[in-house]
Amino acid sequence: MKNSSSSSSLGAGGLDLSEVFFKSISNAAPPSPTKRHTKISVIGVGNVGMAIAQTILTQDLVDELALVDAKSDKLRGEMLDLQHAAAFLPRTKINASTDYSVTTGSDLCIVTAGARQNPGESRLNLLQRNVALFKSIIPPLVKYSPETTLLVVSNPVDVLTYVAWKLSGFPANRVIGSGTNLDSSRFRFLIADHLDVNAQDVQAYIVGEHGDSSVALWSGISVGGVPVLSFLERQQIALEKETLEKIHQEVVHSAHEVISLKGYTSWAIGYSVANLARTILRDQRRIHPVSVLAKGFYGIDGGDVFLSLPAQLGRSGVLGVTNVHLTDEEIKQLRNSAKIILEVQSQLGL
């Protein structure tokens, strides 16, 4: 499939009508060479990729959006569908191609391509089907956008973020996994629902693997700046451990529930990834629980491993990992999560 985009060359002989439709004012300077032009490429136009693309467009995050997929007909159809909404969206140039050259000069490359997760299937079971695919995706992205930041969404996201890092040769700060950013949103929603407050007033993190061994940081939960567990303790209100674990398990299994009901997840991950893209491209330096190179944090050793920790993000990717206090039990669970991921990685031979 050839690179496709909108064009102003409607005149005879390919005349660019934009040059004759408008008349320049006198004594005008040429466009500033320092004007920032932002570009995101989304690899994979399945349900998740298109939810991300649609959210990026409606939130006016970029000047240019490039879509890449192996299925040329679907790819062109998705591109046209988005272009036809131009009158209702902020002005964004939308390109699509099966050729990775369309991604040239991307500030952020979002990788969603991969096999769809089946109902009840562990994220880790998807690994072998996706590693081979990444070997055909990451090198061309690096070739055409050597200064880009890679944001991996494909599952199992932690291991595939490690794979992307190894294949790219990029510094670790420029390879990020979407990790538990969405899990933490689900966590905040459930806590807010229990307390009947707005989820935006709840600060709570899920860390570790984006999957079964994730860790709920109960010790750090606060609502409106009030630490929840210590407040309940001062009020002598008992909160059973089983209740806490039930909420955590709801988070862990929430994606499986959505998949069993509608066949896939899309909207929540679309908003989650667009939220990360906004923080990175606009250098907002917000803190997100995302998959980063975690070796050396909280006693994690034994090899290079990517898992989610609360990290400050900005234009250059990961600016640093937040020094969040964890209890001994939370540290133990986090190290176990790292061990599980490392065991899987050891089978890759990268």
CSV table of C-alpha atoms in Angstrom, one decimal:
chain,number,residue,atom,x,y,z
A,1,MET,CA,0.0,0.0,0.0
A,2,LYS,CA,1.4,3.4,-1.0
A,3,ASN,CA,1.6,6.2,1.6
A,4,SER,CA,-1.8,7.9,1.6
A,5,SER,CA,-2.7,11.3,2.9
A,6,SER,CA,-4.8,14.3,2.2
A,7,SER,CA,-3.5,16.6,-0.5
A,8,SER,CA,-4.0,20.2,-1.8
A,9,SER,CA,-2.7,19.3,-5.3
A,10,LEU,CA,-6.1,19.5,-7.0
A,11,GLY,CA,-5.2,21.8,-9.9
A,12,ALA,CA,-4.3,20.8,-13.4
A,13,GLY,CA,-0.9,19.2,-13.6
A,14,GLY,CA,-0.8,18.7,-9.9
A,15,LEU,CA,-0.8,22.4,-9.1
A,16,ASP,CA,-0.9,23.1,-5.4
A,17,LEU,CA,-4.0,25.2,-5.0
A,18,SER,CA,-3.0,26.3,-1.5
A,19,GLU,CA,-0.3,28.5,-3.1
A,20,VAL,CA,-2.8,30.3,-5.3
A,21,PHE,CA,-5.9,30.2,-3.1
A,22,PHE,CA,-4.2,32.5,-0.5
A,23,LYS,CA,-2.2,35.7,-1.2
A,24,SER,CA,0.7,36.4,1.0
A,25,ILE,CA,0.8,39.7,2.9
A,26,SER,CA,3.6,42.1,2.0
A,27,ASN,CA,6.9,42.1,4.0
A,28,ALA,CA,6.0,38.7,5.5
A,29,ALA,CA,8.8,36.6,6.9
A,30,PRO,CA,9.1,32.9,6.0
A,31,PRO,CA,7.8,30.4,8.6
A,32,SER,CA,10.0,30.1,11.6
A,33,PRO,CA,12.4,27.1,11.3
A,34,THR,CA,12.1,26.6,15.1
A,35,LYS,CA,8.3,26.1,15.1
A,36,ARG,CA,7.5,22.8,16.7
A,37,HIS,CA,5.8,20.1,14.6
A,38,THR,CA,4.7,17.2,16.7
A,39,LYS,CA,4.1,13.7,15.2
A,40,ILE,CA,2.9,10.4,16.6
A,41,SER,CA,3.0,7.1,14.8
A,42,VAL,CA,0.6,4.3,15.9
A,43,ILE,CA,1.7,0.8,14.9
A,44,GLY,CA,-1.3,-1.5,14.6
A,45,VAL,CA,-4.8,-0.3,13.7
A,46,GLY,CA,-6.8,-2.9,15.6
A,47,ASN,CA,-9.4,-1.9,18.3
A,48,VAL,CA,-6.7,-0.6,20.7
A,49,GLY,CA,-4.7,1.2,18.1
A,50,MET,CA,-7.7,3.0,16.7
A,51,ALA,CA,-9.0,3.9,20.1
A,52,ILE,CA,-5.7,5.5,20.8
A,53,ALA,CA,-5.6,7.3,17.5
A,54,GLN,CA,-9.1,8.6,17.9
A,55,THR,CA,-8.4,9.9,21.4
A,56,ILE,CA,-5.2,11.6,20.3
A,57,LEU,CA,-7.1,13.4,17.5
A,58,THR,CA,-10.0,14.5,19.7
A,59,GLN,CA,-7.5,15.8,22.3
A,60,ASP,CA,-5.5,17.8,19.7
A,61,LEU,CA,-2.2,16.4,20.8
A,62,VAL,CA,-0.3,16.4,17.5
A,63,ASP,CA,0.1,18.1,14.1
A,64,GLU,CA,0.6,14.8,12.3
A,65,LEU,CA,-0.6,11.2,12.9
A,66,ALA,CA,0.9,8.2,11.0
A,67,LEU,CA,-0.8,4.8,11.0
A,68,VAL,CA,1.0,1.6,10.1
A,69,ASP,CA,-0.4,-1.9,9.8
A,70,ALA,CA,0.2,-5.0,7.7
A,71,LYS,CA,-3.4,-5.2,6.5
A,72,SER,CA,-3.5,-2.6,3.7
A,73,ASP,CA,-7.3,-2.5,3.1
A,74,LYS,CA,-8.2,-2.1,6.7
A,75,LEU,CA,-5.4,0.5,7.2
A,76,ARG,CA,-6.7,2.6,4.3
A,77,GLY,CA,-10.3,2.3,5.5
A,78,GLU,CA,-9.4,3.5,9.0
A,79,MET,CA,-7.4,6.4,7.6
A,80,LEU,CA,-10.2,7.5,5.4
A,81,ASP,CA,-12.7,7.2,8.2
A,82,LEU,CA,-10.7,9.5,10.4
A,83,GLN,CA,-10.0,11.9,7.5
A,84,HIS,CA,-13.7,12.2,6.8
A,85,ALA,CA,-14.2,13.6,10.3
A,86,ALA,CA,-11.8,16.5,9.6
A,87,ALA,CA,-14.6,19.1,9.9
A,88,PHE,CA,-15.3,18.0,13.4
A,89,LEU,CA,-11.7,17.7,14.7
A,90,PRO,CA,-8.6,19.9,15.3
A,91,ARG,CA,-6.5,20.1,12.2
A,92,THR,CA,-4.2,17.1,12.0
A,93,LYS,CA,-2.5,15.6,9.0
A,94,ILE,CA,-3.3,11.9,8.9
A,95,ASN,CA,-1.1,9.5,6.9
A,96,ALA,CA,-1.2,5.7,6.6
A,97,SER,CA,1.0,3.1,5.0
A,98,THR,CA,2.3,-0.5,5.3
A,99,ASP,CA,5.7,1.1,4.7
A,100,TYR,CA,7.4,2.2,7.9
A,101,SER,CA,8.9,5.3,6.1
A,102,VAL,CA,5.6,7.0,6.9
A,103,THR,CA,6.8,7.2,10.5
A,104,THR,CA,9.8,9.3,9.6
A,105,GLY,CA,10.5,12.0,12.2
A,106,SER,CA,8.1,10.8,14.8
A,107,ASP,CA,8.3,12.2,18.3
A,108,LEU,CA,6.5,9.3,19.8
A,109,CYS,CA,5.9,5.8,18.3
A,110,ILE,CA,3.1,3.9,20.0
A,111,VAL,CA,3.2,0.1,19.4
A,112,THR,CA,-0.1,-1.7,19.7
A,113,ALA,CA,0.4,-4.5,17.1
A,114,GLY,CA,0.1,-8.0,18.4
A,115,ALA,CA,-2.1,-11.0,18.8
A,116,ARG,CA,-5.5,-10.4,20.4
A,117,GLN,CA,-5.8,-11.7,24.0
A,118,ASN,CA,-8.3,-14.5,24.2
A,119,PRO,CA,-10.8,-14.8,27.1
A,120,GLY,CA,-9.1,-16.2,30.1
A,121,GLU,CA,-5.7,-16.1,28.5
A,122,SER,CA,-2.8,-14.9,30.6
A,123,ARG,CA,-0.9,-11.9,29.2
A,124,LEU,CA,2.3,-13.9,29.5
A,125,ASN,CA,1.0,-16.6,27.2
A,126,LEU,CA,0.9,-14.1,24.4
A,127,LEU,CA,4.7,-13.6,24.5
A,128,GLN,CA,5.9,-16.0,21.9
A,129,ARG,CA,3.4,-14.9,19.4
A,130,ASN,CA,4.5,-11.3,19.7
A,131,VAL,CA,8.3,-11.3,20.1
A,132,ALA,CA,8.7,-12.4,16.4
A,133,LEU,CA,6.4,-9.6,15.4
A,134,PHE,CA,8.5,-7.0,17.3
A,135,LYS,CA,11.6,-8.0,15.4
A,136,SER,CA,9.9,-6.7,12.2
A,137,ILE,CA,8.5,-3.6,13.9
A,138,ILE,CA,11.2,-2.0,16.1
A,139,PRO,CA,14.2,-1.8,13.8
A,140,PRO,CA,12.4,0.2,11.1
A,141,LEU,CA,10.9,2.6,13.7
A,142,VAL,CA,14.5,3.2,14.9
A,143,LYS,CA,15.7,3.6,11.3
A,144,TYR,CA,13.2,6.3,10.4
A,145,SER,CA,12.9,8.1,13.8
A,146,PRO,CA,16.2,7.6,15.7
A,147,GLU,CA,15.3,10.3,18.3
A,148,THR,CA,11.8,9.0,19.0
A,149,THR,CA,10.5,7.7,22.3
A,150,LEU,CA,8.9,4.2,22.1
A,151,LEU,CA,5.7,3.6,24.0
A,152,VAL,CA,4.8,-0.1,24.0
A,153,VAL,CA,1.1,-1.1,24.6
A,154,SER,CA,1.1,-4.7,23.2
A,155,ASN,CA,0.8,-7.5,25.8
A,156,PRO,CA,2.5,-8.9,27.7
A,157,VAL,CA,3.6,-5.3,27.9
A,158,ASP,CA,6.5,-5.6,30.5
A,159,VAL,CA,8.3,-8.3,28.6
A,160,LEU,CA,7.7,-6.7,25.2
A,161,THR,CA,8.9,-3.3,26.5
A,162,TYR,CA,12.2,-5.1,27.4
A,163,VAL,CA,12.2,-6.7,23.9
A,164,ALA,CA,11.7,-3.3,22.3
A,165,TRP,CA,14.5,-1.8,24.4
A,166,LYS,CA,16.9,-4.6,23.4
A,167,LEU,CA,16.0,-4.4,19.7
A,168,SER,CA,16.1,-0.6,19.5
A,169,GLY,CA,19.4,0.0,21.2
A,170,PHE,CA,17.8,3.1,22.7
A,171,PRO,CA,18.7,4.5,26.2
A,172,ALA,CA,16.3,3.1,28.8
A,173,ASN,CA,14.6,6.5,29.4
A,174,ARG,CA,13.2,6.5,25.8
A,175,VAL,CA,11.5,3.0,26.0
A,176,ILE,CA,8.4,3.0,28.1
A,177,GLY,CA,5.6,0.5,28.5
A,178,SER,CA,2.0,1.5,29.2
A,179,GLY,CA,2.3,-0.8,32.2
A,180,THR,CA,-0.1,-0.3,35.0
A,181,ASN,CA,-1.3,3.2,34.1
A,182,LEU,CA,-4.7,1.8,33.2
A,183,ASP,CA,-4.7,-0.7,36.1
A,184,SER,CA,-4.1,2.2,38.5
A,185,SER,CA,-7.0,4.1,36.9
A,186,ARG,CA,-9.2,1.0,37.5
A,187,PHE,CA,-7.9,0.9,41.1
A,188,ARG,CA,-8.8,4.6,41.6
A,189,PHE,CA,-12.2,4.1,40.2
A,190,LEU,CA,-13.0,1.2,42.5
A,191,ILE,CA,-11.8,3.0,45.6
A,192,ALA,CA,-13.7,6.1,44.6
A,193,ASP,CA,-16.8,4.0,44.0
A,194,HIS,CA,-16.5,2.6,47.5
A,195,LEU,CA,-16.0,6.0,49.1
A,196,ASP,CA,-18.4,7.9,46.8
A,197,VAL,CA,-15.9,10.5,45.7
A,198,ASN,CA,-14.4,11.6,42.3
A,199,ALA,CA,-11.7,9.2,41.1
A,200,GLN,CA,-9.5,12.3,40.3
A,201,ASP,CA,-9.3,12.9,44.1
A,202,VAL,CA,-7.9,9.5,44.7
A,203,GLN,CA,-4.2,8.9,44.5
A,204,ALA,CA,-3.4,5.2,44.3
A,205,TYR,CA,-1.0,3.0,42.4
A,206,ILE,CA,-0.8,-0.5,41.1
A,207,VAL,CA,2.9,-1.4,40.4
A,208,GLY,CA,4.9,-4.4,39.2
A,209,GLU,CA,3.7,-6.6,36.4
A,210,HIS,CA,0.7,-5.6,34.3
A,211,GLY,CA,-0.9,-8.9,35.1
A,212,ASP,CA,-1.5,-11.4,37.8
A,213,SER,CA,1.5,-10.5,40.0
A,214,SER,CA,0.8,-6.8,40.2
A,215,VAL,CA,1.1,-5.1,43.5
A,216,ALA,CA,-1.5,-2.7,45.0
A,217,LEU,CA,0.2,-0.1,47.1
A,218,TRP,CA,-2.4,0.2,49.9
A,219,SER,CA,0.0,2.0,52.2
A,220,GLY,CA,0.2,5.0,49.8
A,221,ILE,CA,-3.5,5.5,49.1
A,222,SER,CA,-4.9,9.0,49.8
A,223,VAL,CA,-8.2,10.7,49.1
A,224,GLY,CA,-8.1,14.5,49.0
A,225,GLY,CA,-4.6,14.4,50.6
A,226,VAL,CA,-5.8,12.2,53.5
A,227,PRO,CA,-3.9,8.8,53.8
A,228,VAL,CA,-6.8,6.3,53.9
A,229,LEU,CA,-5.4,3.4,55.9
A,230,SER,CA,-3.8,5.6,58.7
A,231,PHE,CA,-7.0,7.7,58.9
A,232,LEU,CA,-9.0,4.5,59.4
A,233,GLU,CA,-6.5,3.3,62.0
A,234,ARG,CA,-6.8,6.6,63.9
A,235,GLN,CA,-10.6,6.3,63.8
A,236,GLN,CA,-10.3,2.7,65.0
A,237,ILE,CA,-12.1,1.5,62.0
A,238,ALA,CA,-11.1,-2.0,61.0
A,239,LEU,CA,-10.7,-2.8,57.3
A,240,GLU,CA,-10.4,-6.5,56.6
A,241,LYS,CA,-7.5,-7.7,54.5
A,242,GLU,CA,-9.9,-9.8,52.4
A,243,THR,CA,-11.8,-6.6,51.4
A,244,LEU,CA,-8.5,-5.0,50.1
A,245,GLU,CA,-7.6,-8.2,48.3
A,246,LYS,CA,-11.0,-8.4,46.7
A,247,ILE,CA,-10.6,-4.9,45.2
A,248,HIS,CA,-7.1,-5.7,43.9
A,249,GLN,CA,-8.4,-8.9,42.3
A,250,GLU,CA,-11.2,-6.9,40.6
A,251,VAL,CA,-8.4,-4.7,39.1
A,252,VAL,CA,-6.4,-7.7,37.9
A,253,HIS,CA,-9.4,-9.4,36.3
A,254,SER,CA,-11.2,-6.4,35.0
A,255,ALA,CA,-9.7,-6.6,31.5
A,256,HIS,CA,-10.6,-10.3,31.3
A,257,GLU,CA,-14.2,-9.4,32.2
A,258,VAL,CA,-14.4,-6.7,29.5
A,259,ILE,CA,-12.9,-9.1,26.9
A,260,SER,CA,-15.4,-11.8,27.9
A,261,LEU,CA,-18.3,-9.4,27.5
A,262,LYS,CA,-17.4,-7.4,24.3
A,263,GLY,CA,-14.5,-9.4,22.9
A,264,TYR,CA,-11.7,-6.8,23.4
A,265,THR,CA,-10.7,-3.7,25.4
A,266,SER,CA,-10.3,-0.4,23.7
A,267,TRP,CA,-11.7,2.8,25.2
A,268,ALA,CA,-10.0,2.8,28.6
A,269,ILE,CA,-6.6,1.9,27.1
A,270,GLY,CA,-7.2,4.6,24.4
A,271,TYR,CA,-7.6,7.3,27.1
A,272,SER,CA,-4.8,5.9,29.2
A,273,VAL,CA,-2.2,6.0,26.3
A,274,ALA,CA,-3.4,9.4,25.1
A,275,ASN,CA,-2.9,10.6,28.6
A,276,LEU,CA,0.7,9.3,28.6
A,277,ALA,CA,1.3,10.9,25.1
A,278,ARG,CA,0.1,14.3,26.4
A,279,THR,CA,2.5,14.1,29.4
A,280,ILE,CA,5.5,13.2,27.2
A,281,LEU,CA,4.9,15.5,24.2
A,282,ARG,CA,4.0,18.5,26.3
A,283,ASP,CA,6.7,17.9,28.8
A,284,GLN,CA,4.2,18.0,31.7
A,285,ARG,CA,6.4,16.1,34.1
A,286,ARG,CA,3.5,14.2,35.6
A,287,ILE,CA,3.9,11.0,37.5
A,288,HIS,CA,2.5,7.8,35.9
A,289,PRO,CA,2.8,4.2,36.9
A,290,VAL,CA,4.5,2.9,33.7
A,291,SER,CA,6.8,0.1,32.8
A,292,VAL,CA,10.4,1.2,33.1
A,293,LEU,CA,13.8,-0.4,33.6
A,294,ALA,CA,13.5,-1.3,37.2
A,295,LYS,CA,16.9,-2.8,38.0
A,296,GLY,CA,18.3,-1.3,41.2
A,297,PHE,CA,15.0,0.0,42.6
A,298,TYR,CA,13.6,-1.6,45.8
A,299,GLY,CA,16.3,-4.3,45.7
A,300,ILE,CA,15.3,-5.6,42.3
A,301,ASP,CA,18.3,-7.4,40.9
A,302,GLY,CA,19.0,-10.6,38.9
A,303,GLY,CA,18.9,-8.9,35.5
A,304,ASP,CA,17.4,-6.1,33.4
A,305,VAL,CA,13.6,-6.1,33.9
A,306,PHE,CA,10.9,-3.7,33.0
A,307,LEU,CA,7.9,-3.3,35.3
A,308,SER,CA,5.7,-0.5,36.5
A,309,LEU,CA,6.9,2.0,39.0
A,310,PRO,CA,5.6,5.6,39.6
A,311,ALA,CA,7.8,7.6,37.1
A,312,GLN,CA,8.0,11.2,36.1
A,313,LEU,CA,7.5,11.6,32.4
A,314,GLY,CA,8.4,14.4,30.0
A,315,ARG,CA,9.7,15.3,26.6
A,316,SER,CA,12.8,13.0,27.0
A,317,GLY,CA,10.8,10.1,28.2
A,318,VAL,CA,11.4,8.8,31.8
A,319,LEU,CA,12.9,11.6,33.9
A,320,GLY,CA,13.1,9.6,37.0
A,321,VAL,CA,11.3,7.1,39.3
A,322,THR,CA,9.4,8.5,42.3
A,323,ASN,CA,10.9,7.6,45.7
A,324,VAL,CA,7.6,6.1,47.0
A,325,HIS,CA,7.8,4.5,50.4
A,326,LEU,CA,6.7,0.9,50.3
A,327,THR,CA,6.1,-1.4,53.2
A,328,ASP,CA,8.2,-4.5,53.6
A,329,GLU,CA,5.4,-6.7,52.3
A,330,GLU,CA,4.9,-4.5,49.3
A,331,ILE,CA,8.6,-4.6,48.5
A,332,LYS,CA,8.5,-8.4,48.8
A,333,GLN,CA,5.6,-8.6,46.4
A,334,LEU,CA,7.3,-6.3,43.9
A,335,ARG,CA,10.5,-8.3,43.9
A,336,ASN,CA,8.4,-11.5,43.3
A,337,SER,CA,6.7,-9.7,40.4
A,338,ALA,CA,10.1,-8.9,38.9
A,339,LYS,CA,11.2,-12.5,39.4
A,340,ILE,CA,8.2,-13.8,37.5
A,341,ILE,CA,8.9,-11.5,34.6
A,342,LEU,CA,12.7,-12.3,34.6
A,343,GLU,CA,11.9,-16.0,34.4
A,344,VAL,CA,9.9,-15.5,31.2
A,345,GLN,CA,12.5,-13.2,29.7
A,346,SER,CA,15.2,-15.8,30.3
A,347,GLN,CA,13.5,-18.0,27.6
A,348,LEU,CA,13.9,-15.3,24.9
A,349,GLY,CA,17.6,-15.5,24.3
A,350,LEU,CA,17.9,-11.7,23.7
